XYZ file of C-alpha atoms in Angstrom:
304
model
C 47.740 60.145 -9.879
C 48.702 58.300 -6.725
C 45.187 59.018 -5.277
C 43.618 57.384 -8.348
C 45.847 54.318 -8.036
C 44.950 54.087 -4.363
C 41.268 54.308 -5.121
C 41.562 51.654 -7.793
C 43.472 49.368 -5.512
C 40.900 49.812 -2.728
C 38.060 49.165 -5.148
C 39.779 46.047 -6.386
C 40.267 44.754 -2.904
C 36.641 45.339 -2.040
C 35.535 43.762 -5.256
C 37.676 40.639 -4.621
C 36.330 40.335 -1.113
C 32.736 40.582 -2.359
C 33.459 38.113 -5.174
C 35.059 35.663 -2.757
C 32.068 36.041 -0.458
C 29.654 35.344 -3.179
C 31.723 32.341 -4.328
C 31.813 30.981 -0.771
C 28.022 31.314 -0.535
C 27.534 29.588 -3.859
C 29.758 26.688 -2.815
C 28.098 26.275 0.527
C 24.580 26.771 -0.851
C 25.327 23.882 -3.193
C 26.470 21.782 -0.277
C 23.382 22.736 1.747
C 21.100 21.925 -1.161
C 22.725 18.534 -1.523
C 22.239 17.967 2.231
C 18.576 18.932 1.954
C 18.084 16.391 -0.879
C 19.652 13.704 1.224
C 17.466 14.633 4.113
C 14.331 14.491 1.903
C 15.342 11.011 0.793
C 15.643 9.998 4.383
C 12.203 11.497 5.219
C 10.615 9.755 2.269
C 12.145 6.390 3.199
C 11.143 6.668 6.860
C 7.581 7.661 5.917
C 7.003 4.899 3.376
C 8.532 2.211 5.686
C 6.468 3.382 8.660
C 3.203 3.593 6.662
C 3.373 -0.196 6.195
C 2.677 -0.527 9.951
C -0.381 1.740 9.957
C -2.900 1.888 11.527
C -0.636 0.787 14.441
C 0.765 4.250 15.138
C 2.987 3.069 17.934
C 4.790 0.615 15.729
C 4.833 3.097 12.826
C 6.515 5.702 15.067
C 9.259 3.262 15.976
C 9.852 2.278 12.397
C 10.015 5.889 11.174
C 12.495 6.839 13.885
C 14.704 3.821 13.147
C 14.746 4.364 9.352
C 15.418 8.139 9.750
C 18.396 7.465 12.013
C 19.850 4.914 9.632
C 19.576 7.244 6.690
C 20.562 10.563 8.170
C 22.904 11.690 10.916
C 22.870 14.754 13.220
C 19.132 15.064 13.280
C 17.393 17.441 15.642
C 15.078 15.833 18.102
C 11.799 14.904 16.388
C 8.731 12.598 16.574
C 6.405 11.483 13.739
C 2.920 13.021 13.677
C -0.311 11.197 12.888
C -3.179 13.338 11.592
C -5.222 10.088 11.772
C -4.521 6.399 12.148
C -4.041 5.945 8.369
C -1.657 8.876 7.864
C 1.860 9.643 9.045
C 3.907 12.858 8.823
C 7.721 12.971 9.054
C 9.518 16.281 9.522
C 13.339 16.187 9.821
C 15.691 19.028 10.592
C 19.435 19.121 10.942
C 22.190 21.654 11.049
C 24.455 21.848 7.898
C 27.774 23.398 8.534
C 29.297 25.955 6.237
C 32.897 25.876 4.992
C 33.822 28.969 3.066
C 30.760 31.006 4.233
C 32.192 31.002 7.783
C 34.436 33.818 6.634
C 31.271 35.883 6.223
C 30.037 34.901 9.685
C 27.583 32.233 8.431
C 28.686 29.105 10.299
C 25.693 26.872 9.543
C 22.137 26.581 8.289
C 19.225 24.463 9.313
C 17.802 22.272 6.491
C 14.419 20.728 6.615
C 12.506 17.945 4.898
C 8.929 16.780 5.206
C 7.058 13.753 3.882
C 3.565 12.393 4.413
C 2.153 8.998 3.530
C -1.178 7.414 3.888
C -2.715 3.956 3.501
C -6.028 3.145 1.929
C -7.963 0.370 0.155
C -7.299 -0.215 -3.567
C -9.957 1.062 -6.001
C -9.188 -1.991 -8.199
C -7.057 -5.059 -8.238
C -5.563 -7.493 -10.669
C -4.425 -11.092 -10.160
C -7.465 -11.782 -8.136
C -8.630 -15.354 -7.499
C -12.327 -16.084 -8.306
C -13.124 -16.674 -4.649
C -15.023 -14.280 -2.392
C -15.216 -14.154 1.394
C -17.892 -12.481 3.524
C -16.925 -9.335 5.418
C -17.882 -11.032 8.689
C -15.206 -13.600 8.059
C -12.485 -11.390 6.569
C -9.860 -9.909 8.801
C -9.773 -6.082 9.084
C -6.556 -4.099 9.021
C -5.455 -3.278 12.504
C -7.048 -6.411 14.018
C -5.159 -9.275 15.629
C -6.336 -11.945 13.180
C -3.565 -12.287 10.571
C -1.110 -15.112 10.259
C -0.797 -18.866 10.729
C -1.870 -18.716 14.384
C -5.236 -17.480 13.299
C -6.260 -20.261 10.970
C -9.921 -20.720 9.928
C -12.183 -22.598 7.548
C -13.772 -21.216 4.368
C -17.138 -22.955 3.795
C -18.435 -22.840 0.205
C -21.667 -24.797 0.792
C -24.019 -21.786 0.889
C -22.886 -19.848 -2.213
C -25.976 -17.625 -2.609
C -27.489 -17.453 0.955
C -27.441 -14.441 3.211
C -24.946 -16.006 5.593
C -22.396 -16.803 2.913
C -18.901 -17.445 4.206
C -17.186 -18.024 0.902
C -18.106 -18.547 -2.760
C -17.022 -18.515 -6.360
C -17.485 -15.611 -8.747
C -17.198 -15.221 -12.480
C -14.755 -12.328 -12.718
C -15.654 -11.768 -16.337
C -19.219 -10.827 -15.402
C -19.633 -7.775 -13.264
C -21.553 -4.416 -13.192
C -21.910 -1.341 -11.030
C -25.536 -2.292 -10.317
C -27.027 -5.515 -9.127
C -27.567 -6.813 -12.737
C -24.302 -8.620 -13.124
C -24.598 -11.624 -15.406
C -22.070 -14.187 -16.692
C -20.664 -12.851 -19.892
C -19.757 -16.338 -21.052
C -19.380 -19.759 -19.538
C -15.819 -19.808 -18.157
C -14.226 -23.196 -18.455
C -13.236 -25.226 -15.434
C -9.537 -25.226 -16.475
C -9.610 -21.400 -16.753
C -11.113 -21.102 -13.331
C -8.390 -23.394 -11.991
C -5.700 -21.206 -13.538
C -7.213 -18.082 -12.020
C -7.094 -19.637 -8.554
C -3.317 -19.979 -8.575
C -2.311 -17.228 -11.036
C -5.126 -14.766 -10.604
C -7.295 -13.058 -13.168
C -4.934 -10.852 -15.250
C -7.165 -7.863 -15.681
C -8.059 -5.098 -13.196
C -11.340 -5.669 -11.243
C -13.130 -2.726 -9.601
C -14.512 -2.498 -6.118
C -18.159 -1.668 -5.381
C -19.326 -3.848 -8.270
C -21.595 -6.880 -8.437
C -20.090 -10.119 -9.659
C -21.974 -13.071 -11.083
C -21.887 -16.616 -9.710
C -20.516 -19.182 -12.244
C -22.633 -22.179 -12.890
C -21.433 -25.765 -12.447
C -17.705 -25.448 -11.979
C -17.209 -26.014 -8.290
C -16.339 -29.719 -8.345
C -13.816 -29.347 -11.175
C -11.525 -26.798 -9.621
C -10.057 -28.688 -6.684
C -6.749 -29.071 -8.436
C -6.337 -25.317 -8.371
C -6.673 -25.272 -4.657
C -4.318 -28.269 -4.305
C -1.703 -26.279 -6.340
C -2.204 -23.253 -4.104
C -1.556 -25.477 -1.038
C 1.663 -26.883 -2.587
C 3.044 -23.486 -3.432
C 1.770 -21.784 -0.222
C 0.647 -18.926 -2.544
C -0.856 -15.738 -1.217
C -4.236 -15.502 -3.025
C -6.185 -12.275 -3.386
C -9.876 -12.686 -2.573
C -12.584 -10.076 -3.026
C -14.590 -9.275 0.159
C -18.362 -9.232 -0.120
C -21.167 -7.768 2.005
C -24.505 -9.514 2.599
C -26.039 -8.186 -0.567
C -27.227 -10.908 -2.907
C -28.312 -10.167 -6.485
C -31.173 -12.134 -7.946
C -30.413 -11.050 -11.538
C -29.721 -13.366 -14.441
C -32.780 -15.612 -13.797
C -32.039 -15.928 -10.114
C -28.503 -17.246 -10.597
C -27.300 -14.785 -7.908
C -24.394 -12.449 -7.526
C -22.084 -10.863 -4.891
C -21.403 -7.268 -4.072
C -17.594 -6.747 -3.693
C -16.712 -4.100 -1.108
C -12.998 -4.697 -0.622
C -9.958 -7.035 -0.943
C -8.296 -9.651 1.278
C -5.253 -11.867 1.019
C -5.381 -15.549 2.024
C -3.038 -18.509 2.240
C -4.666 -21.972 1.801
C -2.998 -24.627 3.983
C -5.306 -27.504 3.237
C -8.308 -28.633 1.326
C -10.379 -30.050 4.131
C -13.107 -31.517 1.933
C -14.133 -31.067 -1.682
C -16.712 -33.712 -2.445
C -19.924 -33.917 -0.349
C -18.959 -30.546 1.130
C -16.473 -27.817 0.138
C -14.164 -26.466 2.855
C -10.687 -24.880 2.657
C -8.419 -24.118 5.651
C -5.925 -21.319 5.839
C -5.266 -17.865 7.216
C -5.471 -14.184 6.229
C -2.305 -12.131 5.684
C -1.538 -8.488 5.100
C -0.588 -7.421 1.564
C 0.579 -4.241 -0.068
C -0.781 -3.512 -3.480
C 1.038 -1.458 -6.084
C 0.147 0.589 -9.186
C -3.438 1.194 -8.039
C -5.205 4.139 -6.432
C -6.710 4.637 -3.013
C -10.414 4.641 -2.760
C -11.661 6.885 0.060
C -14.165 5.261 2.389
C -13.505 1.648 1.412
C -12.832 -0.575 4.408
C -9.412 -2.228 4.765
C -9.375 -6.026 4.933
C -5.579 -6.563 4.979
C -4.886 -5.368 1.447
C -3.711 -1.729 1.357
C -2.094 0.832 -0.903
C 0.648 3.146 0.391
C 0.797 6.597 -1.129
C 3.442 9.291 -0.598
C 1.219 12.422 -0.741
C 3.607 15.171 0.246
């Protein structure tokens, strides 16, 4: 009888030890899981913040390191990786200490987090002003041509010629081929409103947009309002393609997007010239279009 009691006691002790060990692991696993989630949040934040600086990988690297350090402590030594100038990888690792599991000889565990973000041109945009700029004038992402110190003139006096610098478009009339025609005659007051407030619907890239007839001289007030508010206006970027559809009225081929701040209306009577500068702009709620050039307007996507 005493042997049976001794065996039962020994079994109970072993069972309790195992049970306590499992409980310790469960508690610490929960703690490590929480630590990994915090680390993932830090990696995501660092990646998204740094992606805003791309394609400047040196600046993006500094931003990622700063954000990671401010959102997570005890990180192992790390550096961001750049598969290309438009993509950043952040991989973080830290040691998470155990509490109860130390009784089982498990003092700590390494937790990991990885995030990847990339930038690209929007496949479509809304709140776009009915003003286009030529790609030879627009400022490309990564170039030193953004901001007030890089002011320039937009000349509207050759709206349909091959050397077009800037022009007006009818955002209601566009097509995927060079047959875009004006769907209806947009009023001058509507065009003025689109200059400051933007066209409310999404407009696609790689489409042809028609040239509106007879509204140039009536829209100056829209530009004056933009100067007063120092608004950032979204302008489509065009190539040198000129459509001769619609009875020769002409049309522009939009290949990307730019952002511009108008600082003054230089002239708008005998000639039509605006002065201002390009800025960088981050678009939201749109997709990235592969292969579309970046002219200052970009989308940031967290892809891993």
